[in-house]
PDB file of C-alpha atoms in Angstrom:
ATOM      1  CA  MET A   1      94.108 -11.705 236.927  1.00  0.00           C
ATOM      2  CA  ILE A   2      95.263 -14.611 234.735  1.00  0.00           C
ATOM      3  CA  ARG A   3      97.000 -13.239 231.637  1.00  0.00           C
ATOM      4  CA  VAL A   4      96.773 -15.335 228.470  1.00  0.00           C
ATOM      5  CA  VAL A   5      98.515 -15.228 225.089  1.00  0.00           C
ATOM      6  CA  LEU A   6      96.684 -16.835 222.144  1.00  0.00           C
ATOM      7  CA  ALA A   7      98.903 -18.362 219.455  1.00  0.00           C
ATOM      8  CA  ASP A   8      97.020 -19.686 216.421  1.00  0.00           C
ATOM      9  CA  ASP A   9      97.307 -18.939 212.714  1.00  0.00           C
ATOM     10  CA  GLN A  10      93.507 -18.864 212.321  1.00  0.00           C
ATOM     11  CA  SER A  11      92.180 -15.437 213.248  1.00  0.00           C
ATOM     12  CA  LEU A  12      88.658 -16.807 213.713  1.00  0.00           C
ATOM     13  CA  VAL A  13      89.879 -19.282 216.346  1.00  0.00           C
ATOM     14  CA  ARG A  14      91.733 -16.526 218.193  1.00  0.00           C
ATOM     15  CA  ALA A  15      88.693 -14.266 218.080  1.00  0.00           C
ATOM     16  CA  GLY A  16      86.432 -16.944 219.536  1.00  0.00           C
ATOM     17  CA  PHE A  17      88.828 -17.781 222.358  1.00  0.00           C
ATOM     18  CA  LYS A  18      89.448 -14.119 223.074  1.00  0.00           C
ATOM     19  CA  ALA A  19      85.725 -13.327 223.384  1.00  0.00           C
ATOM     20  CA  LEU A  20      85.246 -16.220 225.795  1.00  0.00           C
ATOM     21  CA  LEU A  21      88.304 -15.517 227.936  1.00  0.00           C
ATOM     22  CA  ASP A  22      87.875 -11.741 228.131  1.00  0.00           C
ATOM     23  CA  ALA A  23      84.314 -12.222 229.355  1.00  0.00           C
ATOM     24  CA  GLN A  24      85.653 -13.804 232.567  1.00  0.00           C
ATOM     25  CA  PRO A  25      86.329 -11.583 235.596  1.00  0.00           C
ATOM     26  CA  ASP A  26      89.614 -13.348 236.407  1.00  0.00           C
ATOM     27  CA  ILE A  27      91.078 -13.863 232.892  1.00  0.00           C
ATOM     28  CA  ALA A  28      92.370 -11.415 230.285  1.00  0.00           C
ATOM     29  CA  VAL A  29      93.931 -11.950 226.850  1.00  0.00           C
ATOM     30  CA  ALA A  30      97.221 -10.054 227.016  1.00  0.00           C
ATOM     31  CA  GLY A  31      98.338 -10.724 223.453  1.00  0.00           C
ATOM     32  CA  GLU A  32      97.920 -12.725 220.243  1.00  0.00           C
ATOM     33  CA  ALA A  33     100.260 -14.369 217.741  1.00  0.00           C
ATOM     34  CA  ALA A  34      99.686 -15.842 214.272  1.00  0.00           C
ATOM     35  CA  ASP A  35     102.816 -18.013 214.086  1.00  0.00           C
ATOM     36  CA  GLY A  36     105.452 -19.564 216.327  1.00  0.00           C
ATOM     37  CA  GLU A  37     108.054 -16.825 215.920  1.00  0.00           C
ATOM     38  CA  ASP A  38     105.485 -14.193 216.808  1.00  0.00           C
ATOM     39  CA  ALA A  39     104.360 -16.307 219.773  1.00  0.00           C
ATOM     40  CA  TRP A  40     107.919 -16.515 221.091  1.00  0.00           C
ATOM     41  CA  ARG A  41     108.448 -12.759 220.806  1.00  0.00           C
ATOM     42  CA  THR A  42     105.059 -12.005 222.374  1.00  0.00           C
ATOM     43  CA  VAL A  43     105.671 -14.311 225.331  1.00  0.00           C
ATOM     44  CA  ARG A  44     109.142 -12.837 225.889  1.00  0.00           C
ATOM     45  CA  GLU A  45     107.663  -9.362 225.913  1.00  0.00           C
ATOM     46  CA  LEU A  46     104.474  -9.923 227.908  1.00  0.00           C
ATOM     47  CA  ARG A  47     105.394 -12.872 230.185  1.00  0.00           C
ATOM     48  CA  PRO A  48     101.828 -14.187 230.471  1.00  0.00           C
ATOM     49  CA  ASP A  49     100.624 -16.840 232.884  1.00  0.00           C
ATOM     50  CA  VAL A  50      99.304 -19.140 230.150  1.00  0.00           C
ATOM     51  CA  VAL A  51      99.903 -19.614 226.417  1.00  0.00           C
ATOM     52  CA  LEU A  52      97.266 -21.400 224.330  1.00  0.00           C
ATOM     53  CA  MET A  53      99.512 -22.695 221.542  1.00  0.00           C
ATOM     54  CA  ASP A  54      98.387 -24.229 218.264  1.00  0.00           C
ATOM     55  CA  ILE A  55     100.607 -27.132 217.198  1.00  0.00           C
ATOM     56  CA  ARG A  56     100.610 -26.416 213.474  1.00  0.00           C
ATOM     57  CA  MET A  57     101.633 -22.871 212.581  1.00  0.00           C
ATOM     58  CA  PRO A  58     103.790 -21.299 209.847  1.00  0.00           C
ATOM     59  CA  ARG A  59     107.410 -20.157 210.223  1.00  0.00           C
ATOM     60  CA  LEU A  60     107.905 -21.827 213.603  1.00  0.00           C
ATOM     61  CA  ASP A  61     105.520 -24.569 214.716  1.00  0.00           C
ATOM     62  CA  GLY A  62     103.976 -24.776 218.167  1.00  0.00           C
ATOM     63  CA  LEU A  63     106.319 -27.526 219.344  1.00  0.00           C
ATOM     64  CA  ALA A  64     109.448 -25.528 218.585  1.00  0.00           C
ATOM     65  CA  ALA A  65     107.952 -22.397 220.130  1.00  0.00           C
ATOM     66  CA  THR A  66     107.025 -24.381 223.244  1.00  0.00           C
ATOM     67  CA  ARG A  67     110.554 -25.744 223.587  1.00  0.00           C
ATOM     68  CA  ARG A  68     111.911 -22.198 223.431  1.00  0.00           C
ATOM     69  CA  ILE A  69     109.496 -21.004 226.100  1.00  0.00           C
ATOM     70  CA  THR A  70     109.901 -23.922 228.508  1.00  0.00           C
ATOM     71  CA  GLY A  71     113.666 -23.893 227.995  1.00  0.00           C
ATOM     72  CA  ALA A  72     114.043 -20.215 228.938  1.00  0.00           C
ATOM     73  CA  PRO A  73     115.038 -19.945 232.628  1.00  0.00           C
ATOM     74  CA  ASP A  74     113.298 -16.596 233.026  1.00  0.00           C
ATOM     75  CA  LEU A  75     110.007 -17.973 231.664  1.00  0.00           C
ATOM     76  CA  GLY A  76     109.680 -20.826 234.135  1.00  0.00           C
ATOM     77  CA  ASP A  77     106.296 -19.623 235.381  1.00  0.00           C
ATOM     78  CA  VAL A  78     104.707 -19.528 231.919  1.00  0.00           C
ATOM     79  CA  LYS A  79     102.406 -22.518 231.307  1.00  0.00           C
ATOM     80  CA  VAL A  80     101.800 -23.759 227.759  1.00  0.00           C
ATOM     81  CA  VAL A  81      98.626 -25.589 226.742  1.00  0.00           C
ATOM     82  CA  MET A  82      98.771 -27.055 223.250  1.00  0.00           C
ATOM     83  CA  LEU A  83      95.759 -26.793 220.932  1.00  0.00           C
ATOM     84  CA  THR A  84      95.102 -29.611 218.495  1.00  0.00           C
ATOM     85  CA  THR A  85      92.355 -30.709 216.126  1.00  0.00           C
ATOM     86  CA  PHE A  86      92.451 -34.354 217.184  1.00  0.00           C
ATOM     87  CA  GLU A  87      92.691 -35.705 220.734  1.00  0.00           C
ATOM     88  CA  LEU A  88      95.462 -38.161 219.876  1.00  0.00           C
ATOM     89  CA  ASP A  89      97.397 -36.023 217.451  1.00  0.00           C
ATOM     90  CA  GLU A  90     100.829 -37.626 217.095  1.00  0.00           C
ATOM     91  CA  TYR A  91     102.476 -34.364 218.113  1.00  0.00           C
ATOM     92  CA  VAL A  92     100.766 -34.330 221.508  1.00  0.00           C
ATOM     93  CA  PHE A  93     103.320 -36.786 222.866  1.00  0.00           C
ATOM     94  CA  GLU A  94     106.225 -34.624 221.783  1.00  0.00           C
ATOM     95  CA  ALA A  95     104.444 -31.560 223.156  1.00  0.00           C
ATOM     96  CA  ILE A  96     104.343 -33.038 226.647  1.00  0.00           C
ATOM     97  CA  ARG A  97     108.006 -33.995 226.398  1.00  0.00           C
ATOM     98  CA  SER A  98     108.728 -30.438 225.312  1.00  0.00           C
ATOM     99  CA  GLY A  99     107.337 -29.057 228.552  1.00  0.00           C
ATOM    100  CA  ALA A 100     103.706 -28.334 227.705  1.00  0.00           C
ATOM    101  CA  SER A 101     101.376 -28.557 230.684  1.00  0.00           C
ATOM    102  CA  GLY A 102      98.804 -30.431 228.612  1.00  0.00           C
ATOM    103  CA  PHE A 103      96.585 -30.092 225.589  1.00  0.00           C
ATOM    104  CA  LEU A 104      93.038 -29.349 224.491  1.00  0.00           C
ATOM    105  CA  VAL A 105      91.156 -30.118 221.332  1.00  0.00           C
ATOM    106  CA  LYS A 106      90.002 -26.975 219.568  1.00  0.00           C
ATOM    107  CA  ASP A 107      86.333 -27.887 219.699  1.00  0.00           C
ATOM    108  CA  THR A 108      86.381 -28.338 223.470  1.00  0.00           C
ATOM    109  CA  GLU A 109      83.433 -27.025 225.453  1.00  0.00           C
ATOM    110  CA  PRO A 110      83.801 -23.413 226.665  1.00  0.00           C
ATOM    111  CA  GLU A 111      83.627 -24.486 230.315  1.00  0.00           C
ATOM    112  CA  GLU A 112      86.472 -26.945 229.755  1.00  0.00           C
ATOM    113  CA  LEU A 113      88.664 -24.276 228.191  1.00  0.00           C
ATOM    114  CA  LEU A 114      88.113 -21.981 231.164  1.00  0.00           C
ATOM    115  CA  ARG A 115      88.790 -24.811 233.605  1.00  0.00           C
ATOM    116  CA  ALA A 116      91.987 -25.619 231.716  1.00  0.00           C
ATOM    117  CA  VAL A 117      93.359 -22.101 231.944  1.00  0.00           C
ATOM    118  CA  ARG A 118      92.659 -21.932 235.664  1.00  0.00           C
ATOM    119  CA  ALA A 119      93.972 -25.455 236.279  1.00  0.00           C
ATOM    120  CA  VAL A 120      97.396 -24.993 234.711  1.00  0.00           C
ATOM    121  CA  VAL A 121      97.943 -21.756 236.611  1.00  0.00           C
ATOM    122  CA  GLY A 122      97.392 -23.811 239.762  1.00  0.00           C
ATOM    123  CA  GLY A 123     100.102 -26.258 238.704  1.00  0.00           C
ATOM    124  CA  ASP A 124      97.854 -29.051 237.413  1.00  0.00           C
ATOM    125  CA  ALA A 125      98.441 -30.898 234.167  1.00  0.00           C
ATOM    126  CA  LEU A 126      95.622 -30.590 231.685  1.00  0.00           C
ATOM    127  CA  LEU A 127      94.459 -33.368 229.391  1.00  0.00           C
ATOM    128  CA  SER A 128      91.095 -33.482 227.655  1.00  0.00           C
ATOM    129  CA  PRO A 129      88.453 -35.387 229.640  1.00  0.00           C
ATOM    130  CA  GLY A 130      88.284 -39.121 229.092  1.00  0.00           C
ATOM    131  CA  VAL A 131      91.634 -39.488 227.315  1.00  0.00           C
ATOM    132  CA  THR A 132      94.130 -39.169 230.171  1.00  0.00           C
ATOM    133  CA  ARG A 133      94.903 -42.844 230.685  1.00  0.00           C
ATOM    134  CA  ARG A 134      94.717 -43.627 226.963  1.00  0.00           C
ATOM    135  CA  LEU A 135      97.124 -40.803 226.211  1.00  0.00           C
ATOM    136  CA  ILE A 136      99.560 -41.858 228.933  1.00  0.00           C
ATOM    137  CA  ALA A 137      99.490 -45.473 227.738  1.00  0.00           C
ATOM    138  CA  GLU A 138     100.295 -44.398 224.178  1.00  0.00           C
ATOM    139  CA  PHE A 139     102.965 -41.984 225.385  1.00  0.00           C
ATOM    140  CA  ALA A 140     104.569 -44.762 227.428  1.00  0.00           C
ATOM    141  CA  ALA A 141     104.632 -47.088 224.453  1.00  0.00           C
ATOM    142  CA  ARG A 142     106.503 -44.464 222.432  1.00  0.00           C
ATOM    143  CA  SER A 143     108.856 -43.303 225.164  1.00  0.00           C
ATOM    144  CA  LYS A 144     112.547 -44.091 225.224  1.00  0.00           C
ATOM    145  CA  GLU A 145     114.116 -46.874 227.293  1.00  0.00           C
ATOM    146  CA  PRO A 146     113.924 -46.183 231.043  1.00  0.00           C
ATOM    147  CA  ALA A 147     116.872 -44.338 232.516  1.00  0.00           C
ATOM    148  CA  ALA A 148     118.555 -45.454 235.713  1.00  0.00           C
ATOM    149  CA  ALA A 149     116.217 -45.063 238.670  1.00  0.00           C
ATOM    150  CA  GLY A 150     118.986 -43.274 240.580  1.00  0.00           C
ATOM    151  CA  SER A 151     117.374 -39.999 239.560  1.00  0.00           C
ATOM    152  CA  LEU A 152     114.641 -40.784 242.094  1.00  0.00           C
ATOM    153  CA  ALA A 153     117.041 -41.482 244.965  1.00  0.00           C
ATOM    154  CA  GLY A 154     115.959 -38.363 246.849  1.00  0.00           C
ATOM    155  CA  LEU A 155     112.328 -39.462 247.065  1.00  0.00           C
ATOM    156  CA  THR A 156     110.764 -41.236 250.026  1.00  0.00           C
ATOM    157  CA  ASP A 157     108.940 -44.530 249.484  1.00  0.00           C
ATOM    158  CA  ARG A 158     105.603 -42.731 249.766  1.00  0.00           C
ATOM    159  CA  GLU A 159     106.677 -40.090 247.235  1.00  0.00           C
ATOM    160  CA  ARG A 160     107.686 -42.830 244.775  1.00  0.00           C
ATOM    161  CA  GLU A 161     104.309 -44.454 245.322  1.00  0.00           C
ATOM    162  CA  VAL A 162     102.512 -41.171 244.701  1.00  0.00           C
ATOM    163  CA  MET A 163     104.618 -40.463 241.610  1.00  0.00           C
ATOM    164  CA  ALA A 164     103.698 -43.881 240.194  1.00  0.00           C
ATOM    165  CA  LEU A 165     100.010 -43.138 240.738  1.00  0.00           C
ATOM    166  CA  VAL A 166     100.394 -39.772 238.996  1.00  0.00           C
ATOM    167  CA  GLY A 167     102.110 -41.681 236.192  1.00  0.00           C
ATOM    168  CA  ILE A 168      99.104 -43.920 235.597  1.00  0.00           C
ATOM    169  CA  GLY A 169      96.842 -40.895 235.368  1.00  0.00           C
ATOM    170  CA  LEU A 170      95.240 -40.637 238.800  1.00  0.00           C
ATOM    171  CA  SER A 171      94.022 -37.278 240.106  1.00  0.00           C
ATOM    172  CA  ASN A 172      94.814 -36.092 243.634  1.00  0.00           C
ATOM    173  CA  ASP A 173      91.390 -37.239 244.815  1.00  0.00           C
ATOM    174  CA  GLU A 174      91.902 -40.677 243.279  1.00  0.00           C
ATOM    175  CA  ILE A 175      95.368 -40.925 244.831  1.00  0.00           C
ATOM    176  CA  ALA A 176      93.894 -39.982 248.206  1.00  0.00           C
ATOM    177  CA  ARG A 177      91.307 -42.747 247.956  1.00  0.00           C
ATOM    178  CA  ARG A 178      93.899 -45.297 246.835  1.00  0.00           C
ATOM    179  CA  LEU A 179      96.239 -44.479 249.737  1.00  0.00           C
ATOM    180  CA  VAL A 180      93.464 -43.770 252.256  1.00  0.00           C
ATOM    181  CA  VAL A 181      94.686 -40.253 252.988  1.00  0.00           C
ATOM    182  CA  SER A 182      93.102 -36.816 252.617  1.00  0.00           C
ATOM    183  CA  PRO A 183      93.151 -35.037 249.225  1.00  0.00           C
ATOM    184  CA  LEU A 184      95.272 -32.300 250.825  1.00  0.00           C
ATOM    185  CA  THR A 185      97.861 -34.868 251.936  1.00  0.00           C
ATOM    186  CA  ALA A 186      97.926 -36.376 248.447  1.00  0.00           C
ATOM    187  CA  LYS A 187      98.392 -32.931 246.908  1.00  0.00           C
ATOM    188  CA  THR A 188     101.220 -32.188 249.362  1.00  0.00           C
ATOM    189  CA  HIS A 189     103.027 -35.415 248.394  1.00  0.00           C
ATOM    190  CA  VAL A 190     102.667 -34.598 244.698  1.00  0.00           C
ATOM    191  CA  SER A 191     103.942 -31.043 245.230  1.00  0.00           C
ATOM    192  CA  ARG A 192     106.965 -32.201 247.249  1.00  0.00           C
ATOM    193  CA  THR A 193     107.830 -34.779 244.618  1.00  0.00           C
ATOM    194  CA  MET A 194     107.686 -32.150 241.885  1.00  0.00           C
ATOM    195  CA  VAL A 195     109.932 -29.816 243.881  1.00  0.00           C
ATOM    196  CA  LYS A 196     112.510 -32.532 244.581  1.00  0.00           C
ATOM    197  CA  LEU A 197     112.676 -33.553 240.920  1.00  0.00           C
ATOM    198  CA  GLY A 198     112.480 -30.026 239.515  1.00  0.00           C
ATOM    199  CA  ALA A 199     109.337 -30.853 237.528  1.00  0.00           C
ATOM    200  CA  ARG A 200     107.587 -27.853 236.006  1.00  0.00           C
ATOM    201  CA  ASP A 201     104.167 -29.382 236.524  1.00  0.00           C
ATOM    202  CA  ARG A 202     102.211 -32.609 236.757  1.00  0.00           C
ATOM    203  CA  ALA A 203     102.582 -33.410 233.052  1.00  0.00           C
ATOM    204  CA  GLN A 204     106.361 -33.386 233.354  1.00  0.00           C
ATOM    205  CA  LEU A 205     106.098 -35.610 236.429  1.00  0.00           C
ATOM    206  CA  VAL A 206     104.254 -38.170 234.284  1.00  0.00           C
ATOM    207  CA  VAL A 207     107.092 -38.081 231.744  1.00  0.00           C
ATOM    208  CA  MET A 208     109.666 -38.560 234.511  1.00  0.00           C
ATOM    209  CA  ALA A 209     107.712 -41.500 235.952  1.00  0.00           C
ATOM    210  CA  TYR A 210     107.994 -43.359 232.657  1.00  0.00           C
ATOM    211  CA  GLU A 211     111.482 -42.290 231.666  1.00  0.00           C
ATOM    212  CA  SER A 212     112.883 -43.311 235.069  1.00  0.00           C
ATOM    213  CA  GLY A 213     111.277 -46.746 234.753  1.00  0.00           C
ATOM    214  CA  LEU A 214     109.124 -46.200 237.853  1.00  0.00           C
ATOM    215  CA  VAL A 215     106.054 -46.819 235.689  1.00  0.00           C
ATOM    216  CA  ARG A 216     106.005 -48.886 232.524  1.00  0.00           C
ATOM    217  CA  PRO A 217     103.511 -49.492 229.709  1.00  0.00           C
ATOM    218  CA  GLY A 218     100.650 -51.724 230.753  1.00  0.00           C
ATOM    219  CA  TRP A 219     100.686 -50.676 234.416  1.00  0.00           C
ATOM    220  CA  LEU A 220      97.392 -48.873 234.112  1.00  0.00           C
ATOM    221  CA  GLY A 221      94.875 -49.332 236.912  1.00  0.00           C
TER     222      GLY A 221
END
C-alpha cells in the first residue's frame, strides 16, 4: 500500500485528491496538512511514501518544508511531489534543487496524478507531460556555474553517457533506443549512476548533470 500525505492550504483541493487516491486499491491517504509546519510534523510522525506538497502555503511554504524533509537522514525514502497552479511556476526550479522528485499542476488529469504517485515510489522523476525538456532547458539556464567534473570520477564512460541523456530529459525507453540496448539495461545504468552519486531520484540526477557541467544549456536533442 502506497501511503500519501496531502499538504495544501485549500481544503477543497485536499478533499478532491483524497477521494481520488483513497478509491485506489494500492493507495491510501495517511494524513493531511494545511500549511508547511503541519506538513513537516505530519511527515515526521507518519513517514509516508509520498507527499503531495503545495508550493504556496502559510506559516512555512512548500519549498522550505520540502528542504526539511529531503534534508532529514531518516526520511530518505519519502518522495515529495510539488503541486503548482502553473506548469512553469518560477518556484518549480528551486523545488527540484530542494530535493523534490518532480511536480504536477493542480488541474492535472486524475490518471496522471495516480501515475505520478506510483512513479515516484518506483524511483522515477515526475514532470508534467510535454514540459520535461522545456523545464530542464529553463532550469539549466538558471543554474549556477558548473562545478568541477571530478565529482563524476567514479562513473564509467557509459554511465556518464546515460547521465547526460537523463539530463536532456530522455526516458529509459528513449535512452535504450539511443544506445541500442534493452530498456532494462538502460534502467540498470541509470540506477547504478544514481547509487554511485548518492542521488535521491532521477530529478536530482538531472540537477547533478547540469551542475557538474556534464550537460549544458542548449544541448537538448
